[in-house]
Amino acid sequence: MNRDTWFQQLLSTWVGTLEKKALDHIFEKICGVQLLQIGGPSGHDWISAARFSRLFWIDPFFHAQQSKLFIQAHYTELPVRSESMDAVLFLHQLSHTQDVPEILAEVARVLKPNGHCVIVDFNAWSLWRLWQLKTKKCCSPIKVKRYLQKLDFEISGFQTYSFYSPLSLAKKNSRATFCETLGQLFFPKFGAAFIMIATKKVPGMTPLVARPWQQKSVKAGLQPSIRGLSSSNSSRSEG
């Protein structure tokens, strides 16, 4: 199945509806000049609420299409200038790669200080495992969080969602809404999918302060001496 078709079908499901709603809420708070999307669909349906001047899309397999600024490259070697992006978005991408630490290290490089990394993926610790949904590749949010913290990111937001049966992926209905409410109350970390927001910390600057033994004490009332200066001036005038 074509990747764009898969994402289009996902968007029409209960899970996709919740993901799109969460992304819209995030992009109400996050804005800037440049957004980099790594993998995912080539269209704008998922990021229609994003308020960025330029949208870049990187993928190692697709070719340029639609109106995004397309870059064909591998995720571990992003041809992007360091500290140039305001935000980076992953849409169900980390669960399909074994190079998560390397990819996140590249994200840390290209993000500006205080830039945001937004990750949307299926949750490896979800209740969907009760239905033995082995065909779905999942991502461990615990590992992703650990990798990001090693790269000096601060986890500024995390939520799981979709507690309804994966065997019934239709759009919103009363039963799905009821299961979602119960899940958020009693199993908030075990939803089928998760969304994580990480903020790149600003490098701190430590002021240089003289050590106590490097500071010279000056006694109160002590005036600078000019005796040597006076004698040298008088000797010059006599000469």
Tab-separated table of C-alpha atoms in Angstrom, residues 78-203:
chain	number	residue	atom	x	y	z
A	78	LEU	CA	20.246	15.496	7.357
A	79	PRO	CA	21.528	18.023	4.774
A	80	VAL	CA	20.278	20.865	6.946
A	81	ARG	CA	22.249	23.690	8.528
A	82	SER	CA	22.813	23.390	12.268
A	83	GLU	CA	20.389	25.300	14.527
A	84	SER	CA	18.210	26.373	11.596
A	85	MET	CA	14.842	24.705	12.323
A	86	ASP	CA	12.177	25.922	14.733
A	87	ALA	CA	10.437	22.534	14.961
A	88	VAL	CA	10.843	18.935	13.776
A	89	LEU	CA	7.920	16.541	13.342
A	90	PHE	CA	7.905	12.728	13.250
A	91	LEU	CA	4.685	11.030	12.102
A	92	HIS	CA	4.832	7.271	12.768
A	93	GLN	CA	8.442	7.169	11.632
A	94	LEU	CA	10.657	6.143	14.572
A	95	SER	CA	8.901	2.773	14.867
A	96	HIS	CA	10.158	1.894	11.366
A	97	THR	CA	13.855	2.447	11.990
A	98	GLN	CA	16.661	0.962	14.061
A	99	ASP	CA	18.671	4.197	14.073
A	100	VAL	CA	16.625	6.132	16.619
A	101	PRO	CA	19.610	7.484	18.652
A	102	GLU	CA	21.404	8.667	15.503
A	103	ILE	CA	18.279	10.277	14.070
A	104	LEU	CA	17.505	12.133	17.292
A	105	ALA	CA	21.115	13.320	17.479
A	106	GLU	CA	20.669	14.880	14.036
A	107	VAL	CA	17.439	16.491	15.202
A	108	ALA	CA	19.301	18.008	18.154
A	109	ARG	CA	21.849	19.421	15.731
A	110	VAL	CA	19.415	21.097	13.319
A	111	LEU	CA	17.026	22.489	15.951
A	112	LYS	CA	17.433	26.005	17.269
A	113	PRO	CA	17.750	26.476	21.041
A	114	ASN	CA	14.231	26.319	22.469
A	115	GLY	CA	13.134	24.504	19.294
A	116	HIS	CA	10.569	21.705	19.540
A	117	CYS	CA	10.642	18.066	18.507
A	118	VAL	CA	7.148	16.547	18.111
A	119	ILE	CA	6.869	12.757	17.904
A	120	VAL	CA	3.677	10.867	17.043
A	121	ASP	CA	3.795	7.069	16.988
A	122	PHE	CA	2.193	3.842	18.142
A	123	ASN	CA	2.856	2.990	21.780
A	124	ALA	CA	4.808	-0.204	22.485
A	125	TRP	CA	3.322	-0.277	26.017
A	126	SER	CA	-0.290	0.094	24.953
A	127	LEU	CA	-3.354	-1.967	25.798
A	128	TRP	CA	-3.514	-2.899	22.123
A	129	ARG	CA	-1.094	-5.689	23.012
A	130	LEU	CA	-4.009	-7.431	24.692
A	131	TRP	CA	-5.381	-8.013	21.220
A	132	GLN	CA	-1.980	-9.283	20.029
A	133	LEU	CA	-1.703	-6.684	17.338
A	134	LYS	CA	1.676	-7.989	16.194
A	135	THR	CA	1.390	-6.563	12.714
A	136	LYS	CA	1.769	-3.023	14.044
A	137	LYS	CA	5.270	-1.742	14.612
A	138	CYS	CA	5.419	0.204	17.851
A	139	CYS	CA	7.821	2.614	19.455
A	140	SER	CA	8.828	2.650	23.111
A	141	PRO	CA	8.233	6.156	24.501
A	142	ILE	CA	10.446	5.299	27.482
A	143	LYS	CA	13.459	4.702	25.221
A	144	VAL	CA	12.723	7.779	23.132
A	145	LYS	CA	12.481	9.897	26.275
A	146	ARG	CA	15.807	8.514	27.526
A	147	TYR	CA	17.543	9.279	24.215
A	148	LEU	CA	16.192	12.827	24.163
A	149	GLN	CA	17.237	13.552	27.734
A	150	LYS	CA	20.781	12.396	26.931
A	151	LEU	CA	20.763	14.956	24.128
A	152	ASP	CA	19.828	17.680	26.637
A	153	PHE	CA	16.163	17.909	25.684
A	154	GLU	CA	13.416	18.665	28.158
A	155	ILE	CA	10.206	16.651	27.804
A	156	SER	CA	7.595	19.405	27.811
A	157	GLY	CA	4.567	17.294	26.907
A	158	PHE	CA	3.481	13.653	26.745
A	159	GLN	CA	0.119	11.974	26.273
A	160	THR	CA	-1.227	8.649	25.070
A	161	TYR	CA	-4.629	8.201	23.499
A	162	SER	CA	-6.960	5.708	21.797
A	163	PHE	CA	-8.028	3.068	24.322
A	164	TYR	CA	-10.690	1.580	22.060
A	165	SER	CA	-10.424	-1.916	20.563
A	166	PRO	CA	-8.099	-1.984	17.520
A	167	LEU	CA	-10.554	-4.392	15.922
A	168	SER	CA	-13.026	-1.520	15.584
A	169	LEU	CA	-11.176	1.423	14.099
A	170	ALA	CA	-14.163	3.338	12.818
A	171	LYS	CA	-14.515	7.025	13.492
A	172	LYS	CA	-15.870	8.497	16.688
A	173	ASN	CA	-18.808	6.769	18.346
A	174	SER	CA	-20.262	6.710	21.845
A	175	ARG	CA	-18.481	3.503	22.854
A	176	ALA	CA	-15.097	4.794	21.714
A	177	THR	CA	-15.655	8.047	23.591
A	178	PHE	CA	-16.532	6.138	26.761
A	179	CYS	CA	-13.420	3.937	26.475
A	180	GLU	CA	-11.277	7.011	25.880
A	181	THR	CA	-12.569	8.678	29.034
A	182	LEU	CA	-11.944	5.572	31.149
A	183	GLY	CA	-8.495	5.067	29.668
A	184	GLN	CA	-7.380	8.618	30.369
A	185	LEU	CA	-8.581	8.279	33.964
A	186	PHE	CA	-7.187	4.847	34.865
A	187	PHE	CA	-4.528	3.950	32.244
A	188	PRO	CA	-3.136	7.299	31.028
A	189	LYS	CA	0.185	5.831	29.826
A	190	PHE	CA	-1.172	2.828	27.954
A	191	GLY	CA	-3.052	4.288	24.994
A	192	ALA	CA	-2.560	2.846	21.523
A	193	ALA	CA	-0.575	5.855	20.333
A	194	PHE	CA	1.416	8.621	21.968
A	195	ILE	CA	2.501	12.135	21.254
A	196	MET	CA	5.654	13.573	22.817
A	197	ILE	CA	6.955	17.130	22.762
A	198	ALA	CA	10.611	17.753	23.580
A	199	THR	CA	12.220	21.185	23.846
A	200	LYS	CA	15.888	21.744	23.122
A	201	LYS	CA	17.488	23.465	26.084
A	202	VAL	CA	19.385	26.730	25.739
A	203	PRO	CA	23.098	26.289	26.542
